[in-house]
XYZ file of C-alpha atoms in Angstrom:
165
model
C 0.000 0.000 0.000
C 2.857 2.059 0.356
C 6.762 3.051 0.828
C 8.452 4.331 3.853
C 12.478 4.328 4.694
C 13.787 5.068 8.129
C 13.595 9.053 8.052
C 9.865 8.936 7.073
C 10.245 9.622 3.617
C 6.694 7.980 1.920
C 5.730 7.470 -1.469
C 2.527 5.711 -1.790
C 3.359 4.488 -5.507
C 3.662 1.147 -5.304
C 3.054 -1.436 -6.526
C 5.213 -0.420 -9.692
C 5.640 -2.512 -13.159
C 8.567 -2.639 -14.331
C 9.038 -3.648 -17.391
C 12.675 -2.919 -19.021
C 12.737 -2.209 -22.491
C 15.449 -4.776 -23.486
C 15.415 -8.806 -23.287
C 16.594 -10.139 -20.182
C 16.835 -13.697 -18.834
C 16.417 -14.195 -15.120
C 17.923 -17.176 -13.680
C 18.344 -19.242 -10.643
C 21.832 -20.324 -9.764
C 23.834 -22.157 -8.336
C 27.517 -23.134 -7.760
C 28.266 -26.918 -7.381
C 31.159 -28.198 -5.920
C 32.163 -32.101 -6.833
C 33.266 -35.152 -4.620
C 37.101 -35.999 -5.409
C 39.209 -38.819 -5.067
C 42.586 -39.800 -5.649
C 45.597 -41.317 -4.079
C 47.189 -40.079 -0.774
C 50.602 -38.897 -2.500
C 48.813 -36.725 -6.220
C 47.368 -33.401 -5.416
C 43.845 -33.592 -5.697
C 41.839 -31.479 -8.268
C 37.900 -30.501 -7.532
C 35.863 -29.861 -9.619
C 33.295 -26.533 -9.702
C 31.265 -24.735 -11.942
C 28.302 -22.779 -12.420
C 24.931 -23.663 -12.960
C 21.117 -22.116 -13.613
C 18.155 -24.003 -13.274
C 16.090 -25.175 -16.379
C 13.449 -26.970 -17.361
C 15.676 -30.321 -16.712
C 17.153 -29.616 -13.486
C 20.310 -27.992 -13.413
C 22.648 -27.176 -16.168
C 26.392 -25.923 -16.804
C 25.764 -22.180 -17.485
C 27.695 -21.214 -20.193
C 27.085 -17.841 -20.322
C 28.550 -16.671 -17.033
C 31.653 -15.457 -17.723
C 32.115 -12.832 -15.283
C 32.368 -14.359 -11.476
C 36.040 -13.936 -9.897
C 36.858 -16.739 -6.748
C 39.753 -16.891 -4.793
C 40.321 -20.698 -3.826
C 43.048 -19.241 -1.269
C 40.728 -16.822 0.682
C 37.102 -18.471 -0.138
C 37.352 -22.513 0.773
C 38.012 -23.816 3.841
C 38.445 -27.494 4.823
C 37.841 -29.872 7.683
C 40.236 -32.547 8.098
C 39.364 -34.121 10.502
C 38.685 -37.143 8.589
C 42.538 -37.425 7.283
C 44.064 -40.363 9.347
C 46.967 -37.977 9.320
C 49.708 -35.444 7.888
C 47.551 -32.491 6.663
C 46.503 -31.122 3.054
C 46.087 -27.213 2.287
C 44.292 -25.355 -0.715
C 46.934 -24.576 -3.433
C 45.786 -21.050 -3.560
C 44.556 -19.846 -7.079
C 42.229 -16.649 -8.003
C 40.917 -15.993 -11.453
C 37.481 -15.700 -13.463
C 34.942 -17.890 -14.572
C 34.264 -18.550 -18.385
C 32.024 -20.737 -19.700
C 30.377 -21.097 -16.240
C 33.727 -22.989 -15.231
C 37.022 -22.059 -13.781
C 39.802 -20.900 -15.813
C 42.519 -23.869 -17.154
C 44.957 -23.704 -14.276
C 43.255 -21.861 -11.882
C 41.309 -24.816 -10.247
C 40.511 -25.490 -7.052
C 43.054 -28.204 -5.880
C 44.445 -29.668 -2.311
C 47.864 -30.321 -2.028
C 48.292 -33.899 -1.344
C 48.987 -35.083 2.205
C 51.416 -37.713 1.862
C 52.237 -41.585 2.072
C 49.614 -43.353 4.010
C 47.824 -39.997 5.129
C 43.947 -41.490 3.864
C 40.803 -40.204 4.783
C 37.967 -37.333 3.764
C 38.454 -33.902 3.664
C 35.593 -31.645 3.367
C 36.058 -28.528 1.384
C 33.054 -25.740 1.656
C 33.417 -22.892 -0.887
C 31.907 -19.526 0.650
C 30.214 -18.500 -2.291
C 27.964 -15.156 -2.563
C 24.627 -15.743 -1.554
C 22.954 -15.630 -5.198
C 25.779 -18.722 -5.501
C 24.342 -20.400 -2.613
C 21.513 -23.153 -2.974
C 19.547 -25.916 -0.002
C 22.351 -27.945 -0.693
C 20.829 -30.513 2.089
C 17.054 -29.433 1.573
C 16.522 -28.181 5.021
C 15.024 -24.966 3.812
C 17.976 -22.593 3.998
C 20.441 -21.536 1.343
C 24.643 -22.841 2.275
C 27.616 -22.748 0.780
C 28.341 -25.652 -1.468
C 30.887 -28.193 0.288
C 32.213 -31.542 -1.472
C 34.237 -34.664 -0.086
C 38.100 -35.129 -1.107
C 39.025 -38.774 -0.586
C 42.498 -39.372 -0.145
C 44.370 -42.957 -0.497
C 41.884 -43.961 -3.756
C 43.276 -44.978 -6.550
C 40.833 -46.237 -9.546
C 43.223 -48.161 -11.655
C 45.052 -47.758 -15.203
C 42.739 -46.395 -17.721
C 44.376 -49.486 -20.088
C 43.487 -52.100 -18.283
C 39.165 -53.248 -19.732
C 39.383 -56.337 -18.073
C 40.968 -57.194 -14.443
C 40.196 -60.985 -13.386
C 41.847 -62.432 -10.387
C 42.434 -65.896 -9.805
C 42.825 -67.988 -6.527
């Protein structure tokens, strides 16, 4: 029924259309952050990227070419799933094209060592019109993803593996 800011200024104007004169495209999104695995002694790349929600579900958004992320200063991990030695965020900063981060400016941990297994968790704080109900509880987080360290998934050459007794 009407406007009012904190020094009593009023308008009673609203509601009010607005309806721009150019096409626009109004989107919800997203960013997703992917499970990892490799072995305890490779650094460990994870994936993100970008996404908008379509008619489909959700999709890589290709057109977003213009959010910068600091893997250094924005993701933080618990490790307290790491039987031991410790892994760190191999700080990287750059701009996303193509709804993805730029070749070589991934997010990656540095690996923790021989025989240091276990889960990391890695949460990216993301602005909120990144964030999404990740868990469906009602309320918008930060995306977070599992590293698994001490995982290897075999030679890519090998089709057939049969072991005998």
């Amino acid at each position: 029924t009407g406007l009012a800011d904190a020094d009593g200024v009023t308008s009673p104007q609203i509601p009010v259309a607005i309806d721009p004169i150019f096409g626009m495209d109004m989107r919800y999104g997203r960013l997703l952050l992917e499970n990892a695995y490799g072995p305890e002694t490779s650094d460990l790349e994870m994936p993100f990227q970008l996404e908008y929600l379509g008619a489909d579900g959700f999709a890589l958004n290709s057109a977003d070419g213009c959010w910068a992320y600091n893997t250094g200063a924005d993701v933080t991990l618990d490790q307290s799933g790491l039987s031991g030695g410790n892994t760190s965020v191999i700080a990287s900063s750059g701009t996303v094209s193509g709804g993805e981060p730029e070749v070589g400016e991934e997010l990656i941990l540095e690996a923790p060592g021989a025989e240091n297994r276990g889960d990391v968790i890695a949460t990216f704080a993301a602005p909120q019109w990144l964030q999404d109900d990740f868990n469906e509880d009602g309320t918008l987080e930060d995306p977070s993803a599992r590293a698994t360290f001490g995982v290897y998934r075999g030679n890519d050459r090998i089709i057939y593996w049969r072991e005998v007794q």
